[in-house]
Amino acid sequence: MRSLAERLNGLDDYGGNGVLERLGETVDCLKQVEWNALGHFGIRYLLNYHLGNRLRLVEVLKQRPDIEQVAIERPLIITGLFRTGTTFLHNVLATDPANRVGRTWELAHPVGRTHDLLDDAKWRRWRGSHEVAMNHMMIPEQSEVHHVETDAYEEDFFLLENDKAVMELAIGLGDFGYATHMLGWDMVEPYRWHKRQLQLLWMQRSAKRWLLKCPWHLWHLDALLTVYPDALIVQTHRTLPATIGSQCSLSARMASKFQRTLDLEEVGRFWVEYSQTGVERGLRTRESFPNAKIHDVRLSDLEARPLETVREIYEVFGLPLSSDLETALRARIEQSPTAQLGEHEYDIADYGLSETGIEGAFDGYRERFRV
């Protein structure tokens, strides 16, 4: 796999051994799953294109060491358990022209080909559009839950995957053993490479601050705050049966396309336990980083009074909010930008779960955040 990426890109420097160690552990975990033909194709494609991104990223940093001097100040970062309203809030806050927001194609391909490493936007968008088309073809029902578009605002997990912390394999393809294994990793190095890519993208197009969104950051909040100590973090919260049920449904829709068999009750058990871990790690990080700027938003409040909730975010973080911006935010809210096409229907019983069982697993969290 490495030889193919090196041959296609004419490069062989990965910028250290850490990424290669994570690649080896990733491959070892993948070997434990019974993938179907589509799964084997998807894995090879993902690993190869992220290795190519990494090789070209290292090369551009060699040619332009000044990239690492670009300041990334007070990034506004949305996180929380999966399926808790992060996409809606992200799409609304993207209305603010002071926020630099990444689109699917540029996050998936932050660096160009070797002859135009700093830009090459046309090719990068073309590559991204083909991957989006493949996604729609392989998992058409995903759009009912989370619709992906080439030019839409998207999550920044892609940037971590270029350091071989590949969320898609765990969350999308359903390698739950790999997801659990990654919990033991020190994620500071992947977040440092995450920052280098934000710096590169900032040189291409800048604003006042970065606006980022990724639920997976909750599991690694300590590493994120180590790299971005002045981050402004919004954590979203939702009732737990809806949160877990929705994520089980999305996960099963995706993973079933790539594995020979899928145990739905295993899906349910995993997401309860993994979400418990995310909550616990997030709370421990708050204790370890007492000066961290974290604002909590309940999805019920965001749905009932969206503009007021956004005002609170701006007030808490001391961000300017003009009347013109409020007008633009109100118009965007009226569009209900949830990235869902159609109705998302699911039954938690399909995953061996019940409302009382889920709620009981999160008693302390529910009481603290009133969800």
PDB file of C-alpha atoms in Angstrom, residues 101-209:
ATOM      1  CA  VAL A 101     -15.406  27.018   7.015  1.00  0.00           C
ATOM      2  CA  GLY A 102     -14.042  23.984   5.182  1.00  0.00           C
ATOM      3  CA  ARG A 103     -15.956  22.401   2.335  1.00  0.00           C
ATOM      4  CA  THR A 104     -15.979  18.678   1.638  1.00  0.00           C
ATOM      5  CA  TRP A 105     -13.542  18.769  -1.263  1.00  0.00           C
ATOM      6  CA  GLU A 106     -10.904  20.940   0.406  1.00  0.00           C
ATOM      7  CA  LEU A 107     -10.964  19.038   3.692  1.00  0.00           C
ATOM      8  CA  ALA A 108     -10.728  15.707   1.866  1.00  0.00           C
ATOM      9  CA  HIS A 109      -7.905  17.051  -0.311  1.00  0.00           C
ATOM     10  CA  PRO A 110      -6.161  19.941   1.475  1.00  0.00           C
ATOM     11  CA  VAL A 111      -3.044  19.754  -0.692  1.00  0.00           C
ATOM     12  CA  GLY A 112      -2.657  19.707  -4.458  1.00  0.00           C
ATOM     13  CA  ARG A 113      -0.622  17.553  -6.816  1.00  0.00           C
ATOM     14  CA  THR A 114       3.167  17.813  -6.727  1.00  0.00           C
ATOM     15  CA  HIS A 115       3.328  20.510  -9.411  1.00  0.00           C
ATOM     16  CA  ASP A 116       0.910  22.788  -7.514  1.00  0.00           C
ATOM     17  CA  LEU A 117       0.959  21.708  -3.877  1.00  0.00           C
ATOM     18  CA  LEU A 118      -0.347  24.983  -2.441  1.00  0.00           C
ATOM     19  CA  ASP A 119      -3.439  25.246  -4.610  1.00  0.00           C
ATOM     20  CA  ASP A 120      -4.561  22.971  -7.485  1.00  0.00           C
ATOM     21  CA  ALA A 121      -8.158  23.682  -6.421  1.00  0.00           C
ATOM     22  CA  LYS A 122      -9.743  22.517  -9.673  1.00  0.00           C
ATOM     23  CA  TRP A 123      -8.191  19.053  -9.420  1.00  0.00           C
ATOM     24  CA  ARG A 124      -8.866  18.772  -5.684  1.00  0.00           C
ATOM     25  CA  ARG A 125     -12.542  19.604  -6.206  1.00  0.00           C
ATOM     26  CA  TRP A 126     -12.720  17.128  -9.100  1.00  0.00           C
ATOM     27  CA  ARG A 127     -11.273  14.359  -6.867  1.00  0.00           C
ATOM     28  CA  GLY A 128     -13.692  15.251  -4.099  1.00  0.00           C
ATOM     29  CA  SER A 129     -16.679  15.207  -6.441  1.00  0.00           C
ATOM     30  CA  HIS A 130     -15.854  11.686  -7.604  1.00  0.00           C
ATOM     31  CA  GLU A 131     -15.628  10.440  -4.025  1.00  0.00           C
ATOM     32  CA  VAL A 132     -18.961  12.041  -3.169  1.00  0.00           C
ATOM     33  CA  ALA A 133     -20.503  10.375  -6.229  1.00  0.00           C
ATOM     34  CA  MET A 134     -19.057   7.012  -5.132  1.00  0.00           C
ATOM     35  CA  ASN A 135     -20.509   7.528  -1.674  1.00  0.00           C
ATOM     36  CA  HIS A 136     -23.979   8.206  -3.095  1.00  0.00           C
ATOM     37  CA  MET A 137     -23.752   5.144  -5.330  1.00  0.00           C
ATOM     38  CA  MET A 138     -22.555   2.762  -2.604  1.00  0.00           C
ATOM     39  CA  ILE A 139     -24.756   4.024   0.256  1.00  0.00           C
ATOM     40  CA  PRO A 140     -27.770   5.843  -1.263  1.00  0.00           C
ATOM     41  CA  GLU A 141     -29.815   5.593   1.947  1.00  0.00           C
ATOM     42  CA  GLN A 142     -27.162   7.506   3.892  1.00  0.00           C
ATOM     43  CA  SER A 143     -28.606  10.753   2.514  1.00  0.00           C
ATOM     44  CA  GLU A 144     -31.716  10.268   4.636  1.00  0.00           C
ATOM     45  CA  VAL A 145     -29.465  10.617   7.680  1.00  0.00           C
ATOM     46  CA  HIS A 146     -26.464  12.677   6.562  1.00  0.00           C
ATOM     47  CA  HIS A 147     -26.285  13.925   2.984  1.00  0.00           C
ATOM     48  CA  VAL A 148     -22.806  14.685   1.652  1.00  0.00           C
ATOM     49  CA  GLU A 149     -22.153  17.196  -1.126  1.00  0.00           C
ATOM     50  CA  THR A 150     -18.909  18.284  -2.770  1.00  0.00           C
ATOM     51  CA  ASP A 151     -19.267  21.964  -1.923  1.00  0.00           C
ATOM     52  CA  ALA A 152     -21.136  21.586   1.362  1.00  0.00           C
ATOM     53  CA  TYR A 153     -19.574  22.452   4.703  1.00  0.00           C
ATOM     54  CA  GLU A 154     -18.209  19.278   6.244  1.00  0.00           C
ATOM     55  CA  GLU A 155     -16.442  17.845   9.278  1.00  0.00           C
ATOM     56  CA  ASP A 156     -12.684  18.174   9.695  1.00  0.00           C
ATOM     57  CA  PHE A 157     -12.045  14.516  10.606  1.00  0.00           C
ATOM     58  CA  PHE A 158     -10.423  14.182   7.164  1.00  0.00           C
ATOM     59  CA  LEU A 159      -7.411  16.099   8.482  1.00  0.00           C
ATOM     60  CA  LEU A 160      -6.835  13.578  11.265  1.00  0.00           C
ATOM     61  CA  GLU A 161      -7.113  10.727   8.775  1.00  0.00           C
ATOM     62  CA  ASN A 162      -4.059  12.036   6.925  1.00  0.00           C
ATOM     63  CA  ASP A 163      -2.148  11.101  10.093  1.00  0.00           C
ATOM     64  CA  LYS A 164      -3.778   7.665  10.044  1.00  0.00           C
ATOM     65  CA  ALA A 165      -6.385   8.200  12.737  1.00  0.00           C
ATOM     66  CA  VAL A 166      -9.065   7.068  10.295  1.00  0.00           C
ATOM     67  CA  MET A 167     -12.493   7.774  11.750  1.00  0.00           C
ATOM     68  CA  GLU A 168     -14.271   6.628   8.590  1.00  0.00           C
ATOM     69  CA  LEU A 169     -13.068   3.055   9.008  1.00  0.00           C
ATOM     70  CA  ALA A 170     -14.371   2.949  12.573  1.00  0.00           C
ATOM     71  CA  ILE A 171     -17.568   4.966  12.304  1.00  0.00           C
ATOM     72  CA  GLY A 172     -18.453   4.532   8.627  1.00  0.00           C
ATOM     73  CA  LEU A 173     -17.282   1.031   7.732  1.00  0.00           C
ATOM     74  CA  GLY A 174     -18.007  -0.271  11.217  1.00  0.00           C
ATOM     75  CA  ASP A 175     -14.671  -1.578  12.480  1.00  0.00           C
ATOM     76  CA  PHE A 176     -15.657  -1.177  16.123  1.00  0.00           C
ATOM     77  CA  GLY A 177     -12.552  -3.003  17.326  1.00  0.00           C
ATOM     78  CA  TYR A 178     -10.450  -0.354  15.622  1.00  0.00           C
ATOM     79  CA  ALA A 179     -12.538   2.407  17.192  1.00  0.00           C
ATOM     80  CA  THR A 180     -11.894   0.933  20.621  1.00  0.00           C
ATOM     81  CA  HIS A 181      -8.194   0.393  19.882  1.00  0.00           C
ATOM     82  CA  MET A 182      -7.737   4.059  18.941  1.00  0.00           C
ATOM     83  CA  LEU A 183      -8.963   5.120  22.376  1.00  0.00           C
ATOM     84  CA  GLY A 184      -5.525   4.084  23.655  1.00  0.00           C
ATOM     85  CA  TRP A 185      -3.639   6.354  21.265  1.00  0.00           C
ATOM     86  CA  ASP A 186      -1.972   9.620  22.229  1.00  0.00           C
ATOM     87  CA  MET A 187      -3.740  11.893  19.756  1.00  0.00           C
ATOM     88  CA  VAL A 188      -1.583  14.996  20.231  1.00  0.00           C
ATOM     89  CA  GLU A 189       0.530  14.228  17.159  1.00  0.00           C
ATOM     90  CA  PRO A 190      -2.493  13.733  14.862  1.00  0.00           C
ATOM     91  CA  TYR A 191      -3.890  17.051  16.093  1.00  0.00           C
ATOM     92  CA  ARG A 192      -0.588  18.781  15.405  1.00  0.00           C
ATOM     93  CA  TRP A 193      -0.816  17.548  11.810  1.00  0.00           C
ATOM     94  CA  HIS A 194      -4.460  18.651  11.844  1.00  0.00           C
ATOM     95  CA  LYS A 195      -3.241  22.158  12.680  1.00  0.00           C
ATOM     96  CA  ARG A 196      -0.637  22.153   9.907  1.00  0.00           C
ATOM     97  CA  GLN A 197      -3.391  21.456   7.396  1.00  0.00           C
ATOM     98  CA  LEU A 198      -5.546  24.260   8.788  1.00  0.00           C
ATOM     99  CA  GLN A 199      -2.539  26.537   8.337  1.00  0.00           C
ATOM    100  CA  LEU A 200      -2.158  25.401   4.735  1.00  0.00           C
ATOM    101  CA  LEU A 201      -5.852  25.922   4.003  1.00  0.00           C
ATOM    102  CA  TRP A 202      -5.737  29.316   5.725  1.00  0.00           C
ATOM    103  CA  MET A 203      -3.048  30.445   3.287  1.00  0.00           C
ATOM    104  CA  GLN A 204      -5.413  29.579   0.456  1.00  0.00           C
ATOM    105  CA  ARG A 205      -8.371  31.463   1.943  1.00  0.00           C
ATOM    106  CA  SER A 206      -8.603  33.213   5.295  1.00  0.00           C
ATOM    107  CA  ALA A 207     -11.176  34.968   7.469  1.00  0.00           C
ATOM    108  CA  LYS A 208     -11.254  35.972  11.149  1.00  0.00           C
ATOM    109  CA  ARG A 209     -11.304  32.495  12.686  1.00  0.00           C
TER     110      ARG A 209
END
